[in-house]
């Protein structure tokens, strides 16, 4: 498979993979621009806050460059938004089902990005633990009930002398 150069549209459109990368870069770039404008931060200010050059940030916003996860984290910090939000927008993380707890944590301005991530990890571990317990209960309830009934009968039967003879 031949990947067309960005400016070369000979014969056909860009390849599927190149289109996806281009689309993702455009999406994340326009999202970053909209977040920057909503925060009323200039391109120059965000570049300085994020520790990237003005031209590079401009290229990201215009969809010409797709930033790495590290650069996205720096931009998120400069915008004071969760890096998770930018990662999902860029397609690095998969979108999760809506959660009011997660949304509230991500929106909270009183805690740092690192603190948000730690709290989210703890919350998600609790959710996974509860899900696995629910699965065990749902999948083993009849067996668990039968096993506990048998144990009660063994303990309650005074004539059963197996333990004395063993």
mmCIF file of C-alpha atoms in Angstrom:
data_model
loop_
_atom_site.group_PDB
_atom_site.id
_atom_site.type_symbol
_atom_site.label_atom_id
_atom_site.label_comp_id
_atom_site.label_asym_id
_atom_site.label_seq_id
_atom_site.Cartn_x
_atom_site.Cartn_y
_atom_site.Cartn_z
ATOM 1 C CA UNK A 1 0.000 0.000 0.000
ATOM 2 C CA UNK A 2 1.342 3.407 -0.959
ATOM 3 C CA UNK A 3 0.659 6.297 1.391
ATOM 4 C CA UNK A 4 0.178 9.547 -0.464
ATOM 5 C CA UNK A 5 2.107 12.575 0.642
ATOM 6 C CA UNK A 6 -0.118 15.136 2.415
ATOM 7 C CA UNK A 7 -0.111 17.466 -0.586
ATOM 8 C CA UNK A 8 -0.360 14.705 -3.198
ATOM 9 C CA UNK A 9 -3.932 13.927 -4.150
ATOM 10 C CA UNK A 10 -3.073 12.123 -7.393
ATOM 11 C CA UNK A 11 -5.548 9.500 -8.447
ATOM 12 C CA UNK A 12 -7.311 8.966 -5.150
ATOM 13 C CA UNK A 13 -7.818 10.559 -1.795
ATOM 14 C CA UNK A 14 -5.312 10.014 0.987
ATOM 15 C CA UNK A 15 -5.080 6.426 2.237
ATOM 16 C CA UNK A 16 -7.462 5.357 4.996
ATOM 17 C CA UNK A 17 -4.763 5.411 7.683
ATOM 18 C CA UNK A 18 -3.538 8.847 6.653
ATOM 19 C CA UNK A 19 -7.117 10.143 6.660
ATOM 20 C CA UNK A 20 -7.694 8.845 10.196
ATOM 21 C CA UNK A 21 -4.481 10.455 11.488
ATOM 22 C CA UNK A 22 -5.302 13.700 9.700
ATOM 23 C CA UNK A 23 -8.850 13.689 11.058
ATOM 24 C CA UNK A 24 -7.664 12.945 14.609
ATOM 25 C CA UNK A 25 -5.085 15.733 14.407
ATOM 26 C CA UNK A 26 -7.747 18.124 13.140
ATOM 27 C CA UNK A 27 -10.177 17.079 15.880
ATOM 28 C CA UNK A 28 -7.698 17.456 18.724
ATOM 29 C CA UNK A 29 -6.372 20.698 17.255
ATOM 30 C CA UNK A 30 -9.802 22.304 16.989
ATOM 31 C CA UNK A 31 -10.677 21.032 20.464
ATOM 32 C CA UNK A 32 -7.517 22.576 21.937
ATOM 33 C CA UNK A 33 -8.240 25.841 20.128
ATOM 34 C CA UNK A 34 -11.819 25.942 21.450
ATOM 35 C CA UNK A 35 -10.620 25.205 25.006
ATOM 36 C CA UNK A 36 -7.951 27.896 24.727
ATOM 37 C CA UNK A 37 -10.446 30.453 23.445
ATOM 38 C CA UNK A 38 -12.968 29.528 26.156
ATOM 39 C CA UNK A 39 -10.242 30.059 28.765
ATOM 40 C CA UNK A 40 -9.400 33.392 27.099
ATOM 41 C CA UNK A 41 -5.748 32.440 26.733
ATOM 42 C CA UNK A 42 -3.717 33.554 23.732
ATOM 43 C CA UNK A 43 -1.783 31.094 21.596
ATOM 44 C CA UNK A 44 1.453 32.634 22.833
ATOM 45 C CA UNK A 45 0.384 32.342 26.492
ATOM 46 C CA UNK A 46 -0.646 28.695 26.120
ATOM 47 C CA UNK A 47 2.583 27.859 24.301
ATOM 48 C CA UNK A 48 4.535 29.368 27.175
ATOM 49 C CA UNK A 49 2.421 27.609 29.829
ATOM 50 C CA UNK A 50 2.716 24.269 28.017
ATOM 51 C CA UNK A 51 6.414 24.644 27.280
ATOM 52 C CA UNK A 52 6.047 24.285 23.499
ATOM 53 C CA UNK A 53 6.879 26.716 20.707
ATOM 54 C CA UNK A 54 4.273 29.060 19.231
ATOM 55 C CA UNK A 55 4.627 27.610 15.710
ATOM 56 C CA UNK A 56 4.288 24.033 16.964
ATOM 57 C CA UNK A 57 1.141 24.827 18.982
ATOM 58 C CA UNK A 58 -0.277 26.680 15.976
ATOM 59 C CA UNK A 59 0.355 23.622 13.786
ATOM 60 C CA UNK A 60 -1.386 21.409 16.346
ATOM 61 C CA UNK A 61 -4.420 23.696 16.431
ATOM 62 C CA UNK A 62 -4.611 23.766 12.627
ATOM 63 C CA UNK A 63 -4.461 19.966 12.462
ATOM 64 C CA UNK A 64 -1.075 19.849 10.762
ATOM 65 C CA UNK A 65 0.585 18.012 13.652
ATOM 66 C CA UNK A 66 -0.684 15.340 16.010
ATOM 67 C CA UNK A 67 0.873 15.893 19.442
ATOM 68 C CA UNK A 68 2.338 13.127 21.584
ATOM 69 C CA UNK A 69 0.759 12.134 24.885
ATOM 70 C CA UNK A 70 3.450 14.116 26.729
ATOM 71 C CA UNK A 71 2.715 17.291 24.769
ATOM 72 C CA UNK A 72 -1.023 16.785 25.319
ATOM 73 C CA UNK A 73 -0.396 16.504 29.072
ATOM 74 C CA UNK A 74 1.578 19.769 28.991
ATOM 75 C CA UNK A 75 -1.178 21.499 27.015
ATOM 76 C CA UNK A 76 -3.833 20.143 29.408
ATOM 77 C CA UNK A 77 -1.878 21.531 32.331
ATOM 78 C CA UNK A 78 -1.623 24.907 30.596
ATOM 79 C CA UNK A 79 -5.364 24.914 29.901
ATOM 80 C CA UNK A 80 -6.149 23.617 33.389
ATOM 81 C CA UNK A 81 -8.161 20.726 32.032
ATOM 82 C CA UNK A 82 -7.740 17.035 32.632
ATOM 83 C CA UNK A 83 -5.169 15.359 30.434
ATOM 84 C CA UNK A 84 -7.629 12.449 30.268
ATOM 85 C CA UNK A 85 -10.047 14.693 28.361
ATOM 86 C CA UNK A 86 -7.391 15.538 25.768
ATOM 87 C CA UNK A 87 -6.268 11.902 25.540
ATOM 88 C CA UNK A 88 -9.829 10.793 24.793
ATOM 89 C CA UNK A 89 -10.278 13.583 22.257
ATOM 90 C CA UNK A 90 -7.030 12.563 20.546
ATOM 91 C CA UNK A 91 -8.034 8.898 20.499
ATOM 92 C CA UNK A 92 -5.288 7.813 22.902
ATOM 93 C CA UNK A 93 -7.801 6.699 25.540
ATOM 94 C CA UNK A 94 -11.131 5.103 24.806
ATOM 95 C CA UNK A 95 -14.238 6.923 25.874
ATOM 96 C CA UNK A 96 -15.818 5.592 29.025
ATOM 97 C CA UNK A 97 -19.458 5.456 29.990
ATOM 98 C CA UNK A 98 -20.639 8.642 31.683
ATOM 99 C CA UNK A 99 -20.012 8.827 35.417
ATOM 100 C CA UNK A 100 -21.105 11.726 37.619
ATOM 101 C CA UNK A 101 -18.271 10.960 40.049
ATOM 102 C CA UNK A 102 -15.627 11.023 37.284
ATOM 103 C CA UNK A 103 -17.120 14.186 35.778
ATOM 104 C CA UNK A 104 -17.132 15.947 39.155
ATOM 105 C CA UNK A 105 -13.522 14.980 39.846
ATOM 106 C CA UNK A 106 -12.345 16.143 36.439
ATOM 107 C CA UNK A 107 -14.178 19.452 36.783
ATOM 108 C CA UNK A 108 -12.896 20.207 40.287
ATOM 109 C CA UNK A 109 -10.436 23.098 40.228
ATOM 110 C CA UNK A 110 -9.394 22.694 43.874
ATOM 111 C CA UNK A 111 -7.172 19.679 43.251
ATOM 112 C CA UNK A 112 -4.208 19.103 40.943
ATOM 113 C CA UNK A 113 -4.194 16.925 37.827
ATOM 114 C CA UNK A 114 -2.127 14.329 39.653
ATOM 115 C CA UNK A 115 -4.581 14.254 42.559
ATOM 116 C CA UNK A 116 -7.474 13.863 40.095
ATOM 117 C CA UNK A 117 -5.736 10.923 38.427
ATOM 118 C CA UNK A 118 -5.036 9.215 41.766
ATOM 119 C CA UNK A 119 -8.628 9.661 42.915
ATOM 120 C CA UNK A 120 -9.928 8.361 39.592
ATOM 121 C CA UNK A 121 -7.687 5.304 39.826
ATOM 122 C CA UNK A 122 -8.950 4.579 43.347
ATOM 123 C CA UNK A 123 -12.570 5.089 42.303
ATOM 124 C CA UNK A 124 -12.164 2.839 39.250
ATOM 125 C CA UNK A 125 -10.488 0.124 41.325
ATOM 126 C CA UNK A 126 -13.464 0.181 43.723
ATOM 127 C CA UNK A 127 -15.846 -0.070 40.756
ATOM 128 C CA UNK A 128 -13.905 -3.026 39.301
ATOM 129 C CA UNK A 129 -13.820 -4.742 42.699
ATOM 130 C CA UNK A 130 -17.569 -4.302 43.161
ATOM 131 C CA UNK A 131 -18.255 -5.509 39.607
ATOM 132 C CA UNK A 132 -16.227 -8.665 40.157
ATOM 133 C CA UNK A 133 -17.993 -9.314 43.487
ATOM 134 C CA UNK A 134 -21.368 -8.833 41.802
ATOM 135 C CA UNK A 135 -20.339 -11.253 39.044
ATOM 136 C CA UNK A 136 -19.258 -13.851 41.595
ATOM 137 C CA UNK A 137 -22.485 -13.481 43.549
ATOM 138 C CA UNK A 138 -24.630 -13.678 40.420
ATOM 139 C CA UNK A 139 -22.740 -16.646 38.988
ATOM 140 C CA UNK A 140 -22.369 -18.673 42.192
ATOM 141 C CA UNK A 141 -25.411 -17.856 44.327
ATOM 142 C CA UNK A 142 -27.162 -21.235 43.944
ATOM 143 C CA UNK A 143 -23.953 -23.194 44.603
ATOM 144 C CA UNK A 144 -23.028 -21.004 47.552
ATOM 145 C CA UNK A 145 -26.449 -21.494 49.120
ATOM 146 C CA UNK A 146 -26.289 -25.278 48.678
ATOM 147 C CA UNK A 147 -22.782 -25.462 50.115
ATOM 148 C CA UNK A 148 -23.691 -23.419 53.172
ATOM 149 C CA UNK A 149 -26.833 -25.533 53.743
ATOM 150 C CA UNK A 150 -24.736 -28.711 53.685
ATOM 151 C CA UNK A 151 -22.294 -27.220 56.187
ATOM 152 C CA UNK A 152 -25.162 -26.319 58.517
ATOM 153 C CA UNK A 153 -26.512 -29.892 58.325
ATOM 154 C CA UNK A 154 -23.106 -31.361 59.088
ATOM 155 C CA UNK A 155 -22.632 -29.159 62.097
ATOM 156 C CA UNK A 156 -26.202 -29.656 63.299
ATOM 157 C CA UNK A 157 -26.076 -33.494 63.067
ATOM 158 C CA UNK A 158 -24.873 -34.773 66.472
ATOM 159 C CA UNK A 159 -24.814 -38.404 65.257
ATOM 160 C CA UNK A 160 -22.282 -37.738 62.549
ATOM 161 C CA UNK A 161 -19.014 -39.025 64.029
ATOM 162 C CA UNK A 162 -16.804 -38.826 60.930
ATOM 163 C CA UNK A 163 -14.543 -36.230 62.519
ATOM 164 C CA UNK A 164 -13.882 -38.429 65.568
ATOM 165 C CA UNK A 165 -12.911 -41.461 63.475
ATOM 166 C CA UNK A 166 -10.676 -39.598 60.974
#
